[in-house]
Short mmCIF file of C-alpha atoms in Angstrom, two decimals:
data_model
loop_
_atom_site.label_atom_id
_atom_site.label_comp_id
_atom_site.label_asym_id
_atom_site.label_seq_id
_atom_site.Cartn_x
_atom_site.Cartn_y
_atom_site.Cartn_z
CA UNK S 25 15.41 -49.22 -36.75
CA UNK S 26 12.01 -49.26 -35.81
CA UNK S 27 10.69 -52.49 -33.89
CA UNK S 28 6.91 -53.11 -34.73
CA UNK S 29 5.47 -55.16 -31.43
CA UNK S 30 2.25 -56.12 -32.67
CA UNK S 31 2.20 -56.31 -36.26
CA UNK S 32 5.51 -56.80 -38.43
CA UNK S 33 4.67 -54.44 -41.29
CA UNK S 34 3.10 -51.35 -41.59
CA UNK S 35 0.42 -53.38 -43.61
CA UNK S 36 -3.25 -53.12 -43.00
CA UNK S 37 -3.85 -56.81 -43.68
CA UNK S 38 -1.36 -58.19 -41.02
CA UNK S 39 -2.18 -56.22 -38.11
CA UNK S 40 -5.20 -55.93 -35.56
CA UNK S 41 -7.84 -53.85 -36.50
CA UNK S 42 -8.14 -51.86 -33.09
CA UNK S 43 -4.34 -51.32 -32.08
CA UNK S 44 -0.52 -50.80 -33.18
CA UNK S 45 2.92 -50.45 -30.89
CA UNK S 46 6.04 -49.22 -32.22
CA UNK S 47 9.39 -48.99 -31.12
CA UNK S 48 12.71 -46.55 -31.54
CA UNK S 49 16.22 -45.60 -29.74
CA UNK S 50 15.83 -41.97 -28.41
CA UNK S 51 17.81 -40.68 -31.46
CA UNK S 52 16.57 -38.13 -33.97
CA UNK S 53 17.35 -39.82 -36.62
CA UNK S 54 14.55 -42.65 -35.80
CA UNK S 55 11.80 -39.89 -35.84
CA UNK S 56 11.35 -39.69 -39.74
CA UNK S 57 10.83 -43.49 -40.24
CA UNK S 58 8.40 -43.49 -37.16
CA UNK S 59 6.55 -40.73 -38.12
CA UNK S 60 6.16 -42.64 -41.82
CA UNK S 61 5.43 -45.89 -39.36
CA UNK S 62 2.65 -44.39 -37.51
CA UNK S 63 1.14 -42.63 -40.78
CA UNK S 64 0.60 -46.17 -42.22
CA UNK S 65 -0.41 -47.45 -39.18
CA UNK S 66 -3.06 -44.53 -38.09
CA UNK S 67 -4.33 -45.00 -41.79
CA UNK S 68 -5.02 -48.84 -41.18
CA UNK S 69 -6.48 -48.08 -37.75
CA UNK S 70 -9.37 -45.31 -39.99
CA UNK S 71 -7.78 -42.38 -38.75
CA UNK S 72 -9.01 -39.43 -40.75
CA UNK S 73 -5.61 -37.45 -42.43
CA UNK S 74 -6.02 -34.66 -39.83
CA UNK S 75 -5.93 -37.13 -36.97
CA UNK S 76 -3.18 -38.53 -38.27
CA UNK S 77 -1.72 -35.06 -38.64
CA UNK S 78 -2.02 -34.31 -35.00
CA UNK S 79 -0.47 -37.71 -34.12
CA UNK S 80 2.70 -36.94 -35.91
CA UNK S 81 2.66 -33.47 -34.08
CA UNK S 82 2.50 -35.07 -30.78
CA UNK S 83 4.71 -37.65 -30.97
CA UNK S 84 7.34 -35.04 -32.71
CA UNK S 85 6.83 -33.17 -29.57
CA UNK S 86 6.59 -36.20 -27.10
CA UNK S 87 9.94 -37.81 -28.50
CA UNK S 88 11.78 -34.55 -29.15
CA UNK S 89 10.84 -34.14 -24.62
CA UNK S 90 12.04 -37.41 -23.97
CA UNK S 91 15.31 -37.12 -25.84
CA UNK S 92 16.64 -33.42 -24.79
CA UNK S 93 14.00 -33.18 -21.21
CA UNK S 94 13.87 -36.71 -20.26
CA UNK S 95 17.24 -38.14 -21.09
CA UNK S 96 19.34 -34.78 -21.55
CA UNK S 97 20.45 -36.35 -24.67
CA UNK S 98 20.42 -39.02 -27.65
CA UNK S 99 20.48 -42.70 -26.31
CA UNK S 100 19.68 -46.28 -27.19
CA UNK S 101 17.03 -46.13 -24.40
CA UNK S 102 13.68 -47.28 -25.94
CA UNK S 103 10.33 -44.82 -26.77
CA UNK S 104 7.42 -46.79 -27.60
CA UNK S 105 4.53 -45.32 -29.20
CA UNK S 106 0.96 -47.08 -29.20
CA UNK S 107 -2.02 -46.23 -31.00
CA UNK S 108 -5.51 -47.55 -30.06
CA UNK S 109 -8.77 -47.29 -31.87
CA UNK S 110 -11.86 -45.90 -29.96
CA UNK S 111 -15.17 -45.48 -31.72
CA UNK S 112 -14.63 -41.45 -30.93
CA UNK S 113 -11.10 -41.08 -32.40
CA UNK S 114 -7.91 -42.65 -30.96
CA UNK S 115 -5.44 -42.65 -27.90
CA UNK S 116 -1.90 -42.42 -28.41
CA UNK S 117 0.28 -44.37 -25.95
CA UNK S 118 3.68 -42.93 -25.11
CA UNK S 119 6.29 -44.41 -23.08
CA UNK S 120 10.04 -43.86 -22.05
CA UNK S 121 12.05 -44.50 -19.42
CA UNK S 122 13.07 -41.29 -18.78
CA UNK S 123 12.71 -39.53 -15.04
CA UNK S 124 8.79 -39.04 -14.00
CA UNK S 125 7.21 -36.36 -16.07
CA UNK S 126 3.49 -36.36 -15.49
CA UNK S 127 1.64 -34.32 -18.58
CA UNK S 128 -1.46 -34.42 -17.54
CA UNK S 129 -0.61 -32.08 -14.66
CA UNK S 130 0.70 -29.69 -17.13
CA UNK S 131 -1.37 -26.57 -18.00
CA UNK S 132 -1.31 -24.37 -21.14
CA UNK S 133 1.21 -21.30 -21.03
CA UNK S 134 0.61 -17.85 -22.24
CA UNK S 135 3.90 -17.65 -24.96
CA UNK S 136 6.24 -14.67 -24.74
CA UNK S 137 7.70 -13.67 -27.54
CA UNK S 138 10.80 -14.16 -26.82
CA UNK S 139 9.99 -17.51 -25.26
CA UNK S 140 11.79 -20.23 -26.94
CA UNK S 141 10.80 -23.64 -26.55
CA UNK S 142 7.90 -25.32 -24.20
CA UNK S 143 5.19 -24.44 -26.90
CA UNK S 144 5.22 -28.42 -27.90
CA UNK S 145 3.81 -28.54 -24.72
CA UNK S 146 0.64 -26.42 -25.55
CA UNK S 147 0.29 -28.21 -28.87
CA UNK S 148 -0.14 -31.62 -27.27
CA UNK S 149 -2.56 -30.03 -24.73
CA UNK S 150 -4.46 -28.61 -27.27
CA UNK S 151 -4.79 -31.31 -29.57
CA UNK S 152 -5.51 -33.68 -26.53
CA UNK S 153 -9.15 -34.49 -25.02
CA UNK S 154 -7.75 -36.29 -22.20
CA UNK S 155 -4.57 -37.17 -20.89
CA UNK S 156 -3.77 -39.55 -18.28
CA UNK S 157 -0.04 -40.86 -16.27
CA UNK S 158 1.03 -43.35 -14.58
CA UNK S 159 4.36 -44.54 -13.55
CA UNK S 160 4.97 -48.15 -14.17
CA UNK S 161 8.45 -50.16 -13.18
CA UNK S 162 10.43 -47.05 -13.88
CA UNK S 163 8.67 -45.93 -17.17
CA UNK S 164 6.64 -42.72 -18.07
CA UNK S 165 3.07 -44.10 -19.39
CA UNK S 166 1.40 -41.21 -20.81
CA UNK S 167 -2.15 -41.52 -22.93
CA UNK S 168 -3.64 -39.26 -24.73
CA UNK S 169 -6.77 -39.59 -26.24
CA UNK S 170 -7.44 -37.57 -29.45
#
């Protein structure tokens, strides 16, 4: 299930105007119905439909890293997933309480072809205009402003 923390349906009329938060268990199978989630939400927020795009992209990558990176597996650990209107576009909030991972010190790799995986890392870096991390009572707190 997916636990909406500020507003309790994906509904443009019952939620602020500048910001959403979401909830899920590190499964898999919560990724569809959040990706719907933050669609709706994004929409409400004015996010153009390539925005919104990119946001799903991200937080496919971001959640797909915290369950198989960050946790090593599937668990009923929480990922939270915030989105915040700016007047330039919007900043994504991503949290889990995996072990500290700090994006923003991550640079862009060259891919080899017969790399596989750790390109969802240069999609969120190239989508992203800024990132930023901090590590707050043992939870990963990465924003990314698109």
């Amino acid at each position: 299930p997916i636990y909406f923390v500020h507003s309790s349906l994906p509904n443009c009329n019952a939620m602020p105007h500048h910001s959403t938060e979401l909830s899920i268990a590190a499964r898999f199978a919560e990724l569809s119905g959040l990706l719907d989630s933050l669609s709706a939400q994004a929409a409400c927020l004015g996010v153009s439909a390539n925005d919104v795009s990119r946001i799903q992209l991200v937080v496919e990558e971001l959640v797909s890293n915290s369950i198989t990176h960050g946790y090593g597996e599937e668990s009923d650990q929480l990922l939270t997933v915030a989105l915040h209107a700016r007047p330039d576009g919007v900043t994504l909030v991503f949290g889990d309480q995996a072990p500290p991972f700090d994006l923003s010190r991550m640079t862009a790799s060259d891919p080899d072809e017969d790399q596989i995986g750790g390109l969802g890392i240069n999609l969120i870096l190239g989508f992203a205009r800024q990132i930023r991390y901090q590590r707050v009572n043992n939870s990963n707190i990465t924003e990314i402003d698109l």
